[in-house]
């Protein structure tokens, strides 16, 4: 799905904090969405948790800085960190260049196979992005 | 023993860092009190909060200078309003959204000037019909235009000051050089508007060159505050691979500025490197007695609390307290 210039891939789930989530076999990959990376600008710095760390739903799992954005990253799901993307720590521009690919952030082993009902489908996220644009 | 003012960078670096910062901080606290004002400028986002002082470009992303530290990238992050009607529409909307003010900026022509003349009437309209404060990012200006902008109702003036002829020519590609820059400062000083010079540490491809001269240039005027910017090498610019100045270098400059201008509030700009550099710079700046920080690092906020500073946040440009 494309919303003007924003890419919203099918098959993923989205949080209102503009984090995408990809679920498979009890694991979940999280990343920053295309919409937010375009709005926040060049990512200069990202801080991610070490493997083994617990992450709670709606709690901070890292921080991210661009030239006009300094904020925490919030996980839309609870779980244990299996891996953090070491490459984006060295090359944060990957989050801009490939937000759904090489720019992924963390891999979690999720607590439950049931996806959080607060996560949005691509259509719902597209509608949410529209409201963000109108603000 | 520290002198009252430090005239050259060689003198500044000759002092023990701790002693220099201690002297500057004690002077700062004695005059300005133990407080730290923090800012979320523009429409920047900081810990879930958004700034309410958007930057508007009067030239969209056009700029004849194409400076080496920017290459028009900064313009692309601004709200475009390249003609008077667009400016009126943008300001009407920003006012309706509850913003506190706008920073009018934009690209320059080959002489370093912004196209103020066509926008004068609209600026007057904005002041008469909205609640927005208007800050302007001046560029090179002559005395007559400075007066016309004052009459149009602008509230304050931000101006970049560079003290090295070579830096002005190589980085800004500005033919008028120091003469034009000093004339612009004089023009604004004559208006008596609140004047907030910005000095970028490391603008000369990461090196110190002319910062102390810039400090001396601004110290000749009654300025409202001084904003210290730190070179943040941007991607896809000629400075992308240059290292920014070290946090210690920034702190030394802040200390020198404090000792040179004890009563002037000093702000650390939103324009500075991210990550660990930001943490270290902000913490050292606090030790140098900086009064204002835009988008402060969390570590610096913790340090400020440990220092017993009263902390306040403002959703505006660091040049103004809302």
Short mmCIF file of N, CA and C in Angstrom, two decimals, chain B residues 46-134:
data_model
loop_
_atom_site.label_atom_id
_atom_site.label_comp_id
_atom_site.label_asym_id
_atom_site.label_seq_id
_atom_site.Cartn_x
_atom_site.Cartn_y
_atom_site.Cartn_z
N UNK B 46 10.41 16.04 20.96
CA UNK B 46 11.31 15.70 22.06
C UNK B 46 10.52 14.95 23.11
N UNK B 47 10.81 13.70 23.26
CA UNK B 47 10.16 12.85 24.26
C UNK B 47 8.63 12.98 24.19
N UNK B 48 8.13 12.90 22.98
CA UNK B 48 6.69 12.90 22.77
C UNK B 48 6.04 14.27 22.70
N UNK B 49 6.79 15.32 22.97
CA UNK B 49 6.25 16.68 22.90
C UNK B 49 6.74 17.34 21.62
N UNK B 50 5.89 18.19 21.03
CA UNK B 50 6.26 18.85 19.78
C UNK B 50 6.42 20.35 19.99
N UNK B 51 7.42 20.92 19.35
CA UNK B 51 7.65 22.36 19.42
C UNK B 51 6.51 23.14 18.78
N UNK B 52 6.36 24.37 19.20
CA UNK B 52 5.26 25.21 18.70
C UNK B 52 5.80 26.51 18.12
N UNK B 53 6.93 26.40 17.42
CA UNK B 53 7.55 27.59 16.83
C UNK B 53 8.15 27.19 15.48
N UNK B 54 7.29 26.86 14.51
CA UNK B 54 7.78 26.31 13.24
C UNK B 54 8.71 27.24 12.48
N UNK B 55 9.61 26.61 11.74
CA UNK B 55 10.51 27.36 10.85
C UNK B 55 9.89 27.40 9.47
N UNK B 56 9.83 28.59 8.90
CA UNK B 56 9.19 28.79 7.60
C UNK B 56 10.25 29.31 6.63
N UNK B 57 10.31 28.70 5.46
CA UNK B 57 11.27 29.16 4.46
C UNK B 57 10.59 30.03 3.41
N UNK B 58 11.07 31.23 3.25
CA UNK B 58 10.51 32.16 2.27
C UNK B 58 11.00 31.87 0.85
N UNK B 59 11.87 30.89 0.73
CA UNK B 59 12.37 30.54 -0.61
C UNK B 59 12.15 29.05 -0.90
N UNK B 60 11.29 28.40 -0.11
CA UNK B 60 11.15 26.93 -0.19
C UNK B 60 12.55 26.32 -0.01
N UNK B 61 13.01 25.50 -0.97
CA UNK B 61 14.34 24.92 -0.76
C UNK B 61 15.40 25.55 -1.68
N UNK B 62 15.11 26.75 -2.14
CA UNK B 62 16.08 27.43 -3.03
C UNK B 62 17.08 28.25 -2.21
N UNK B 63 18.33 28.22 -2.62
CA UNK B 63 19.37 29.04 -1.99
C UNK B 63 20.53 29.15 -2.96
N UNK B 64 20.94 30.38 -3.24
CA UNK B 64 22.04 30.59 -4.20
C UNK B 64 23.39 30.27 -3.59
N UNK B 65 23.50 30.34 -2.27
CA UNK B 65 24.82 30.15 -1.65
C UNK B 65 25.21 28.67 -1.57
N UNK B 66 24.23 27.82 -1.27
CA UNK B 66 24.50 26.39 -1.18
C UNK B 66 25.72 26.13 -0.28
N UNK B 67 25.65 26.60 0.94
CA UNK B 67 26.78 26.54 1.88
C UNK B 67 27.22 25.09 2.10
N UNK B 68 28.51 24.93 2.36
CA UNK B 68 29.08 23.58 2.46
C UNK B 68 28.55 22.79 3.66
N UNK B 69 28.10 23.46 4.71
CA UNK B 69 27.63 22.72 5.89
C UNK B 69 26.16 22.32 5.76
N UNK B 70 25.47 22.85 4.73
CA UNK B 70 24.03 22.68 4.66
C UNK B 70 23.58 22.07 3.32
N UNK B 71 24.10 22.61 2.24
CA UNK B 71 23.68 22.16 0.89
C UNK B 71 22.16 22.14 0.74
N UNK B 72 21.49 23.08 1.34
CA UNK B 72 20.03 23.28 1.27
C UNK B 72 19.25 22.20 2.01
N UNK B 73 19.93 21.33 2.74
CA UNK B 73 19.21 20.27 3.45
C UNK B 73 18.33 20.83 4.56
N UNK B 74 18.84 21.84 5.26
CA UNK B 74 18.08 22.40 6.38
C UNK B 74 16.80 23.07 5.87
N UNK B 75 16.89 23.69 4.69
CA UNK B 75 15.70 24.34 4.13
C UNK B 75 14.58 23.34 3.88
N UNK B 76 14.96 22.13 3.51
CA UNK B 76 13.94 21.12 3.17
C UNK B 76 13.12 20.69 4.38
N UNK B 77 13.62 20.97 5.58
CA UNK B 77 12.86 20.60 6.78
C UNK B 77 11.93 21.71 7.23
N UNK B 78 11.94 22.84 6.51
CA UNK B 78 11.10 23.97 6.91
C UNK B 78 9.75 23.96 6.17
N UNK B 79 8.79 24.70 6.71
CA UNK B 79 7.50 24.85 6.02
C UNK B 79 7.71 25.83 4.87
N UNK B 80 7.43 25.42 3.63
CA UNK B 80 7.67 26.34 2.52
C UNK B 80 6.58 27.42 2.41
N UNK B 81 7.01 28.64 2.19
CA UNK B 81 6.08 29.76 1.94
C UNK B 81 6.78 30.73 0.99
N UNK B 82 6.91 30.33 -0.27
CA UNK B 82 7.78 31.09 -1.18
C UNK B 82 7.16 32.34 -1.79
N UNK B 83 5.94 32.70 -1.39
CA UNK B 83 5.37 33.97 -1.85
C UNK B 83 4.47 34.53 -0.75
N UNK B 84 4.13 35.80 -0.81
CA UNK B 84 3.37 36.42 0.29
C UNK B 84 2.03 35.73 0.58
N UNK B 85 1.32 35.31 -0.45
CA UNK B 85 0.04 34.63 -0.21
C UNK B 85 0.25 33.32 0.56
N UNK B 86 1.28 32.60 0.15
CA UNK B 86 1.58 31.34 0.84
C UNK B 86 1.93 31.61 2.30
N UNK B 87 2.68 32.67 2.54
CA UNK B 87 3.06 32.99 3.92
C UNK B 87 1.83 33.32 4.77
N UNK B 88 0.92 34.08 4.17
CA UNK B 88 -0.31 34.43 4.91
C UNK B 88 -1.09 33.15 5.24
N UNK B 89 -1.23 32.28 4.26
CA UNK B 89 -1.97 31.02 4.48
C UNK B 89 -1.30 30.17 5.56
N UNK B 90 0.01 30.04 5.45
CA UNK B 90 0.76 29.22 6.42
C UNK B 90 0.60 29.80 7.83
N UNK B 91 0.78 31.10 7.95
CA UNK B 91 0.73 31.72 9.29
C UNK B 91 -0.68 31.64 9.88
N UNK B 92 -1.68 31.82 9.03
CA UNK B 92 -3.07 31.71 9.51
C UNK B 92 -3.30 30.32 10.09
N UNK B 93 -2.81 29.32 9.36
CA UNK B 93 -3.00 27.93 9.81
C UNK B 93 -2.19 27.65 11.08
N UNK B 94 -0.95 28.10 11.11
CA UNK B 94 -0.11 27.84 12.29
C UNK B 94 -0.68 28.53 13.52
N UNK B 95 -1.25 29.68 13.33
CA UNK B 95 -1.89 30.40 14.44
C UNK B 95 -3.12 29.61 14.93
N UNK B 96 -3.91 29.14 13.98
CA UNK B 96 -5.12 28.38 14.35
C UNK B 96 -4.75 27.10 15.09
N UNK B 97 -3.60 26.55 14.77
CA UNK B 97 -3.16 25.31 15.43
C UNK B 97 -2.61 25.58 16.84
N UNK B 98 -2.48 26.86 17.19
CA UNK B 98 -2.03 27.19 18.54
C UNK B 98 -0.55 27.37 18.70
N UNK B 99 0.17 27.54 17.59
CA UNK B 99 1.61 27.76 17.72
C UNK B 99 1.91 29.11 18.36
N UNK B 100 3.07 29.18 19.02
CA UNK B 100 3.44 30.41 19.72
C UNK B 100 4.02 31.45 18.77
N UNK B 101 4.66 30.97 17.73
CA UNK B 101 5.29 31.92 16.81
C UNK B 101 5.89 31.19 15.63
N UNK B 102 6.58 31.96 14.80
CA UNK B 102 7.26 31.37 13.64
C UNK B 102 8.66 31.97 13.52
N UNK B 103 9.54 31.16 12.98
CA UNK B 103 10.87 31.65 12.63
C UNK B 103 10.92 31.75 11.11
N UNK B 104 10.94 32.98 10.61
CA UNK B 104 11.01 33.18 9.17
C UNK B 104 12.47 33.08 8.73
N UNK B 105 12.72 32.16 7.83
CA UNK B 105 14.08 31.92 7.38
C UNK B 105 14.03 31.66 5.88
N UNK B 106 15.02 31.01 5.36
CA UNK B 106 15.01 30.69 3.94
C UNK B 106 16.40 30.74 3.35
N UNK B 107 16.46 30.49 2.07
CA UNK B 107 17.73 30.55 1.37
C UNK B 107 18.08 31.99 1.02
N UNK B 108 19.33 32.17 0.63
CA UNK B 108 19.82 33.52 0.33
C UNK B 108 20.10 33.68 -1.16
N UNK B 109 20.19 34.95 -1.56
CA UNK B 109 20.69 35.20 -2.91
C UNK B 109 22.23 35.18 -2.88
N UNK B 110 22.85 35.48 -3.98
CA UNK B 110 24.30 35.38 -4.05
C UNK B 110 25.03 36.31 -3.11
N UNK B 111 24.33 37.33 -2.63
CA UNK B 111 24.96 38.28 -1.70
C UNK B 111 24.66 37.92 -0.25
N UNK B 112 23.96 36.81 -0.04
CA UNK B 112 23.68 36.38 1.34
C UNK B 112 22.41 36.97 1.93
N UNK B 113 21.59 37.65 1.10
CA UNK B 113 20.38 38.31 1.60
C UNK B 113 19.15 37.47 1.31
N UNK B 114 18.17 37.53 2.21
CA UNK B 114 16.87 36.90 1.98
C UNK B 114 15.94 37.90 1.30
N UNK B 115 14.91 37.41 0.60
CA UNK B 115 14.02 38.31 -0.15
C UNK B 115 12.95 38.93 0.75
N UNK B 116 13.32 39.82 1.65
CA UNK B 116 12.37 40.35 2.62
C UNK B 116 11.33 41.28 2.01
N UNK B 117 11.75 42.05 1.02
CA UNK B 117 10.90 43.15 0.54
C UNK B 117 9.47 42.70 0.17
N UNK B 118 9.30 41.65 -0.64
CA UNK B 118 7.92 41.27 -1.02
C UNK B 118 7.08 40.78 0.15
N UNK B 119 7.72 40.45 1.27
CA UNK B 119 6.99 39.87 2.39
C UNK B 119 6.65 40.89 3.49
N UNK B 120 7.08 42.11 3.33
CA UNK B 120 6.90 43.09 4.41
C UNK B 120 5.43 43.28 4.78
N UNK B 121 4.59 43.45 3.76
CA UNK B 121 3.16 43.68 4.04
C UNK B 121 2.52 42.48 4.72
N UNK B 122 2.92 41.29 4.28
CA UNK B 122 2.36 40.08 4.88
C UNK B 122 2.81 39.94 6.33
N UNK B 123 4.06 40.26 6.58
CA UNK B 123 4.56 40.21 7.97
C UNK B 123 3.73 41.16 8.84
N UNK B 124 3.47 42.34 8.31
CA UNK B 124 2.65 43.30 9.06
C UNK B 124 1.25 42.72 9.30
N UNK B 125 0.70 42.06 8.26
CA UNK B 125 -0.64 41.46 8.39
C UNK B 125 -0.64 40.37 9.47
N UNK B 126 0.41 39.55 9.46
CA UNK B 126 0.49 38.46 10.45
C UNK B 126 0.52 39.03 11.87
N UNK B 127 1.28 40.09 12.05
CA UNK B 127 1.36 40.68 13.39
C UNK B 127 0.03 41.30 13.81
N UNK B 128 -0.69 41.84 12.84
CA UNK B 128 -1.96 42.52 13.19
C UNK B 128 -3.13 41.54 13.32
N UNK B 129 -3.01 40.37 12.70
CA UNK B 129 -4.18 39.48 12.63
C UNK B 129 -3.99 38.11 13.27
N UNK B 130 -2.83 37.85 13.80
CA UNK B 130 -2.62 36.56 14.49
C UNK B 130 -1.92 36.85 15.82
N UNK B 131 -1.82 35.81 16.62
CA UNK B 131 -1.10 35.94 17.89
C UNK B 131 0.34 35.48 17.79
N UNK B 132 0.82 35.25 16.59
CA UNK B 132 2.16 34.68 16.42
C UNK B 132 3.26 35.70 16.70
N UNK B 133 4.26 35.28 17.45
CA UNK B 133 5.50 36.04 17.53
C UNK B 133 6.26 35.76 16.23
N UNK B 134 7.03 36.74 15.81
CA UNK B 134 7.82 36.53 14.59
C UNK B 134 9.31 36.75 14.88
#
